[in-house]
Short mmCIF file of C-alpha atoms and ligand atoms in Angstrom, two decimals:
data_model
loop_
_atom_site.label_atom_id
_atom_site.label_comp_id
_atom_site.label_asym_id
_atom_site.label_seq_id
_atom_site.Cartn_x
_atom_site.Cartn_y
_atom_site.Cartn_z
CA UNK R 238 33.29 -13.53 -31.18
CA UNK R 239 32.80 -16.76 -33.06
CA UNK R 240 35.51 -19.37 -31.44
CA UNK R 241 36.65 -20.46 -34.73
CA UNK R 242 37.85 -17.05 -35.69
CA UNK R 243 41.57 -16.65 -35.01
CA UNK R 244 41.50 -12.93 -35.47
CA UNK R 245 39.22 -9.97 -36.83
CA UNK R 246 40.92 -8.74 -40.10
CA UNK R 247 38.17 -6.06 -40.91
CA UNK R 248 35.69 -4.68 -38.56
CA UNK R 249 32.09 -3.82 -39.14
CA UNK R 250 33.04 -0.18 -38.97
CA UNK R 251 35.95 -0.58 -41.41
CA UNK R 252 33.89 -2.32 -43.88
CA UNK R 253 30.93 -0.11 -43.77
CA UNK R 254 33.36 2.96 -44.09
CA UNK R 255 35.18 1.43 -47.06
CA UNK R 256 32.03 0.41 -48.98
CA UNK R 257 30.69 4.08 -48.51
CA UNK R 258 33.84 5.20 -50.24
CA UNK R 259 33.52 2.72 -53.13
CA UNK R 260 29.90 3.72 -53.37
CA UNK R 261 31.03 7.20 -53.76
CA UNK R 262 33.50 6.64 -56.53
CA UNK R 263 31.06 4.50 -58.46
CA UNK R 264 28.49 7.10 -58.18
CA UNK R 265 30.78 9.68 -59.73
CA UNK R 266 32.08 7.40 -62.48
CA UNK R 267 28.71 6.17 -63.38
CA UNK R 268 26.67 9.49 -63.66
CA UNK R 269 24.09 9.51 -66.49
CA UNK R 270 25.06 5.93 -67.47
CA UNK R 271 22.80 2.95 -67.91
CA UNK R 272 24.16 0.76 -65.18
CA UNK R 273 23.60 -2.97 -64.47
CA UNK R 274 25.29 -4.29 -61.19
CA UNK R 275 25.98 -8.10 -61.36
CA UNK R 276 26.43 -9.71 -58.16
CA UNK R 277 28.04 -13.22 -57.72
CA UNK R 278 26.19 -15.16 -55.20
CA UNK R 279 26.11 -16.38 -52.64
CA UNK R 280 29.18 -14.47 -50.88
CA UNK R 281 28.54 -11.15 -52.50
CA UNK R 282 24.88 -10.70 -51.39
CA UNK R 283 25.71 -8.79 -48.31
CA UNK R 284 28.62 -6.47 -49.84
CA UNK R 285 26.40 -5.82 -52.93
CA UNK R 286 23.40 -4.93 -50.74
CA UNK R 287 25.57 -2.27 -48.89
CA UNK R 288 27.36 -1.12 -51.97
CA UNK R 289 24.30 -0.44 -54.18
CA UNK R 290 22.74 1.52 -51.29
CA UNK R 291 25.88 3.60 -51.10
CA UNK R 292 25.62 4.39 -54.66
CA UNK R 293 23.47 7.31 -55.56
CA UNK R 294 22.47 6.73 -59.18
CA UNK R 295 19.71 4.69 -60.82
CA UNK R 296 20.83 1.19 -61.45
CA UNK R 297 19.45 -2.49 -61.84
CA UNK R 298 20.76 -5.45 -59.99
CA UNK R 299 21.43 -9.14 -61.51
CA UNK R 300 22.56 -12.03 -59.63
CA UNK R 301 24.62 -14.92 -61.00
CA UNK R 302 25.65 -18.12 -59.27
CA UNK R 303 29.16 -19.06 -60.38
CA UNK R 304 31.35 -21.64 -58.50
CA UNK R 305 34.82 -22.77 -58.76
CA UNK R 306 35.04 -23.89 -55.13
CA UNK R 307 33.97 -27.08 -53.60
CA UNK R 308 33.80 -27.19 -49.72
CA UNK R 309 37.65 -26.76 -49.44
CA UNK R 310 39.67 -23.61 -49.48
CA UNK R 311 41.35 -23.96 -52.82
CA UNK R 312 40.16 -23.36 -56.27
CA UNK R 313 38.98 -26.07 -58.54
CA UNK R 314 39.97 -24.20 -61.45
CA UNK R 315 36.77 -24.47 -63.52
CA UNK R 316 33.89 -21.86 -63.22
CA UNK R 317 30.41 -23.35 -63.74
CA UNK R 318 27.58 -20.88 -64.12
CA UNK R 319 24.65 -22.41 -62.20
CA UNK R 320 22.36 -19.23 -62.19
CA UNK R 321 22.58 -16.59 -64.94
CA UNK R 322 21.55 -12.83 -65.43
CA UNK R 323 17.78 -12.66 -66.41
CA UNK R 324 17.84 -9.63 -68.81
CA UNK R 325 19.99 -8.61 -71.59
CA UNK R 326 23.33 -6.49 -70.87
CA UNK R 327 23.95 -5.33 -74.43
CA UNK R 328 24.74 -1.83 -74.49
CA UNK R 329 24.77 -1.53 -70.77
CA UNK R 330 27.41 -0.34 -68.34
CA UNK R 331 28.11 -3.47 -66.41
CA UNK R 332 29.60 -3.51 -63.02
CA UNK R 333 30.65 -7.13 -61.96
CA UNK R 334 30.84 -7.51 -58.21
CA UNK R 335 32.45 -10.39 -55.98
CA UNK R 336 33.25 -10.59 -52.29
CA UNK R 337 36.83 -11.70 -52.97
CA UNK R 338 39.15 -12.11 -55.84
CA UNK R 339 41.69 -14.91 -55.14
CA UNK R 340 43.31 -16.78 -57.96
CA UNK R 341 41.30 -14.65 -60.35
CA UNK R 342 39.79 -17.57 -62.07
CA UNK R 343 36.21 -16.50 -61.47
CA UNK R 344 36.47 -12.97 -62.64
CA UNK R 345 38.21 -14.00 -65.61
CA UNK R 346 35.98 -16.38 -66.72
CA UNK R 347 32.69 -14.55 -66.04
CA UNK R 348 34.24 -11.14 -67.42
CA UNK R 349 34.99 -13.07 -70.82
CA UNK R 350 31.59 -14.56 -70.86
CA UNK R 351 29.90 -11.26 -70.19
CA UNK R 352 31.93 -9.45 -72.73
CA UNK R 353 30.73 -11.76 -75.50
CA UNK R 354 27.19 -10.19 -74.79
CA UNK R 355 28.38 -6.77 -75.72
CA UNK R 356 27.82 -4.52 -72.80
CA UNK R 357 28.92 -0.91 -73.40
CA UNK R 358 31.66 -1.43 -70.55
CA UNK R 359 32.46 -3.91 -67.89
CA UNK R 360 34.16 -3.27 -64.82
CA UNK R 361 34.83 -5.36 -61.78
CA UNK R 362 34.66 -4.55 -58.09
CA UNK R 363 35.93 -6.78 -55.20
CA UNK R 364 35.85 -6.11 -51.75
CA UNK R 365 38.93 -8.19 -50.72
CA UNK R 366 41.76 -8.87 -52.93
CA UNK R 367 44.28 -11.52 -52.06
CA UNK R 368 46.72 -10.18 -54.59
CA UNK R 369 49.45 -12.57 -53.86
CA UNK R 370 47.24 -15.70 -55.13
CA UNK R 371 46.63 -14.60 -58.49
CA UNK R 372 47.30 -17.04 -61.35
CA UNK R 373 46.41 -15.04 -64.30
CA UNK R 374 47.21 -11.32 -63.95
CA UNK R 375 43.32 -10.43 -63.36
CA UNK R 376 42.99 -7.18 -61.72
CA UNK R 377 39.84 -5.81 -60.32
CA UNK R 378 38.90 -2.05 -61.16
CA UNK R 379 37.89 -1.30 -57.63
CA UNK R 380 39.16 -3.21 -54.72
CA UNK R 381 37.89 -2.56 -51.06
CA UNK R 382 40.92 -3.94 -49.05
CA UNK R 383 43.98 -5.85 -50.14
CA UNK R 384 44.21 -8.63 -47.53
CA UNK R 385 47.04 -11.35 -46.87
CA UNK R 386 46.98 -14.68 -48.13
CA UNK R 387 44.71 -16.43 -45.36
CA UNK R 388 41.36 -17.94 -45.51
CA UNK R 389 38.71 -15.38 -44.33
CA UNK R 390 35.21 -15.77 -43.46
CA UNK R 391 32.23 -13.28 -42.78
CA UNK R 392 30.26 -10.55 -44.57
CA UNK R 393 29.16 -13.05 -46.85
CA UNK R 394 32.31 -15.17 -46.95
CA UNK R 395 31.93 -18.67 -46.07
CA UNK R 396 33.73 -21.82 -45.35
CA UNK R 397 31.82 -24.79 -46.53
CA UNK R 398 28.69 -22.40 -46.26
CA UNK R 399 29.16 -21.51 -42.58
CA UNK R 400 29.87 -18.02 -41.16
CA UNK R 401 28.48 -15.78 -43.71
CA UNK R 402 26.40 -14.14 -41.21
CA UNK R 403 29.47 -12.69 -39.21
CA UNK R 404 29.31 -8.87 -39.50
CA UNK R 405 33.16 -8.62 -39.61
CA UNK R 406 35.70 -10.57 -41.77
CA UNK R 407 37.91 -12.91 -39.70
CA UNK R 408 40.71 -15.16 -40.42
CA UNK R 409 39.37 -18.86 -39.80
CA UNK R 410 41.26 -20.65 -37.50
CA UNK R 411 42.84 -23.59 -39.35
CA UNK R 412 41.62 -25.87 -36.59
CA UNK R 413 38.19 -25.25 -37.86
CA UNK R 414 39.01 -27.20 -40.93
CA UNK R 415 41.65 -29.47 -40.16
P1 IMP T 17 38.82 -16.92 -57.53
O1 IMP T 17 38.08 -17.60 -58.65
O2 IMP T 17 40.14 -17.97 -56.98
O3 IMP T 17 39.26 -15.68 -57.63
O4 IMP T 17 37.90 -17.06 -56.21
C1 IMP T 17 36.93 -16.45 -56.02
C2 IMP T 17 35.96 -16.91 -55.06
O5 IMP T 17 36.46 -17.92 -54.32
C3 IMP T 17 35.33 -15.96 -54.16
O6 IMP T 17 34.03 -15.53 -54.76
C4 IMP T 17 34.93 -16.94 -52.94
O7 IMP T 17 33.64 -17.38 -53.14
C5 IMP T 17 36.08 -17.79 -52.92
N1 IMP T 17 37.19 -17.51 -51.96
C6 IMP T 17 38.24 -17.15 -52.22
N2 IMP T 17 39.07 -16.87 -51.27
C7 IMP T 17 38.28 -17.03 -50.11
C8 IMP T 17 38.31 -16.92 -48.61
O8 IMP T 17 39.36 -16.59 -48.16
N3 IMP T 17 37.21 -17.27 -48.04
C9 IMP T 17 36.08 -17.61 -48.57
N4 IMP T 17 35.87 -17.74 -49.81
C10 IMP T 17 36.89 -17.31 -50.57
MG1 MG T 18 32.20 -16.40 -54.31
#
């Protein structure tokens, strides 16, 4: 295990099982609908790759890069779109996916922006949810795991761009960012 990981919060097995369940739920809900999955890079890449492969329906995938974080562990409160989707989402059923919902600022800002483009529907999926940290009442429609208020890395989640490739999600030892 990586020496900067204090403890493993979610094992590779637990993540895989939960992602399969989410995929099955989405498969049932979106039968016969014109679906676009929008993934927020970079962190979501690992999750969305597994999630979409667990969805047994035709769908398209788009990526966005939105950042509210610097290299620290706290939100800056502002969301910048650095890369936008490349196709129209008008009339489509959009599923917005992120690795983790924390303050809720990212999901709220991106959801509002996407709604202006008149999708047929918009729902949100987050693999992890730090419910206690919410500042705006934002709720994801689908949540993989509710987790405690600790800084986590792995399975796409980073600290200053490191640790994304860990196959599990672990709590980063504060000494790693002291
Ligand atoms: P929010 O806008 O505060 O909800 O933050 C969402 C984004 O913050 C996520 O997409 C992550 O990039 C980042 N983030 C929040 N908490 C963590 C964490 O514990 N580890 C790594 N990234 C995090
Ligand atoms: Mg992110």
